[in-house]
Short mmCIF file of C-alpha atoms in Angstrom, two decimals:
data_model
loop_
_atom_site.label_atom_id
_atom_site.label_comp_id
_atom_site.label_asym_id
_atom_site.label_seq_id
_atom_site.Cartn_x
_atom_site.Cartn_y
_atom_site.Cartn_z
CA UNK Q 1 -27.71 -15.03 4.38
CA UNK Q 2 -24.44 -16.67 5.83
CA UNK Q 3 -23.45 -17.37 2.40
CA UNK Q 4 -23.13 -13.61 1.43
CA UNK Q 5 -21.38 -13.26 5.48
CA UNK Q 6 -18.83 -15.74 3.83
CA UNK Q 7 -18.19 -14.44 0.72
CA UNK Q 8 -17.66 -11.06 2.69
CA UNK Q 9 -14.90 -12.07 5.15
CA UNK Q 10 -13.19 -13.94 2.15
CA UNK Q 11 -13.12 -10.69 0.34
CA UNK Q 12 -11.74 -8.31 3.39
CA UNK Q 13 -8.93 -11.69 3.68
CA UNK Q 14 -8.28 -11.25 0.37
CA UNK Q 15 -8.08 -7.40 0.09
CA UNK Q 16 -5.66 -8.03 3.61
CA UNK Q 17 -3.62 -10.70 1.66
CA UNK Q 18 -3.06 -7.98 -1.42
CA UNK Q 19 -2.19 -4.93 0.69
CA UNK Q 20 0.51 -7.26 2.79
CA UNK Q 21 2.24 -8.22 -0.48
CA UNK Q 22 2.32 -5.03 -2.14
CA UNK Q 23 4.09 -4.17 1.33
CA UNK Q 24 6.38 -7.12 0.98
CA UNK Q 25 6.93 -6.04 -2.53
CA UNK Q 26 7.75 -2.73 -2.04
CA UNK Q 27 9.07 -2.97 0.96
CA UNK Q 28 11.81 -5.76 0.06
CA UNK Q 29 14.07 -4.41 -2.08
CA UNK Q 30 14.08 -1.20 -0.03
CA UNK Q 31 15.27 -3.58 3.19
CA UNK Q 32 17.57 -5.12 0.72
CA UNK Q 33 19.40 -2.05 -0.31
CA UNK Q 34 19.29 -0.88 3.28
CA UNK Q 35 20.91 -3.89 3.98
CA UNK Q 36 23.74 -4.06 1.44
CA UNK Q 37 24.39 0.09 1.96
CA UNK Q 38 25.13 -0.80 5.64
CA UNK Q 39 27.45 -4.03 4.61
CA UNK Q 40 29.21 -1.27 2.26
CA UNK Q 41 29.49 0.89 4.71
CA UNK Q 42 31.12 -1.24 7.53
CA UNK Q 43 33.38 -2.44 4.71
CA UNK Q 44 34.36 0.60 3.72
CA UNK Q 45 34.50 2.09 7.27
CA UNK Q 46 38.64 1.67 7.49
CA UNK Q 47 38.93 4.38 5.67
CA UNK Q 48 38.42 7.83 5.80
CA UNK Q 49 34.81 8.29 4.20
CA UNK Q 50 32.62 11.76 3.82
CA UNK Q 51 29.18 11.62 2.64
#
């Protein structure tokens, strides 16, 4: 019986662990580009600039 209480929690940890990196991996390169967008942008601030 505390075997299958074991093997239970391991399973929600692991379903936890998967859902966190599919966050990280989606999530990344969208921070990344966010991140590199605003660099552009303060770069390219001196000048006049429309979007």
């Amino acid at each position: 019986m505390k075997a299958w209480y074991e093997i239970e929690f391991l399973v929600r940890c692991l379903a936890c662990l998967i859902w966190l990196i599919r966050i990280a991996i989606y999530g990344l390169p969208y921070l990344i580009l966010c991140c590199v967008r605003r660099l552009l942008d303060d770069h390219n601030s001196v000048g006049p600039r429309t979007r």
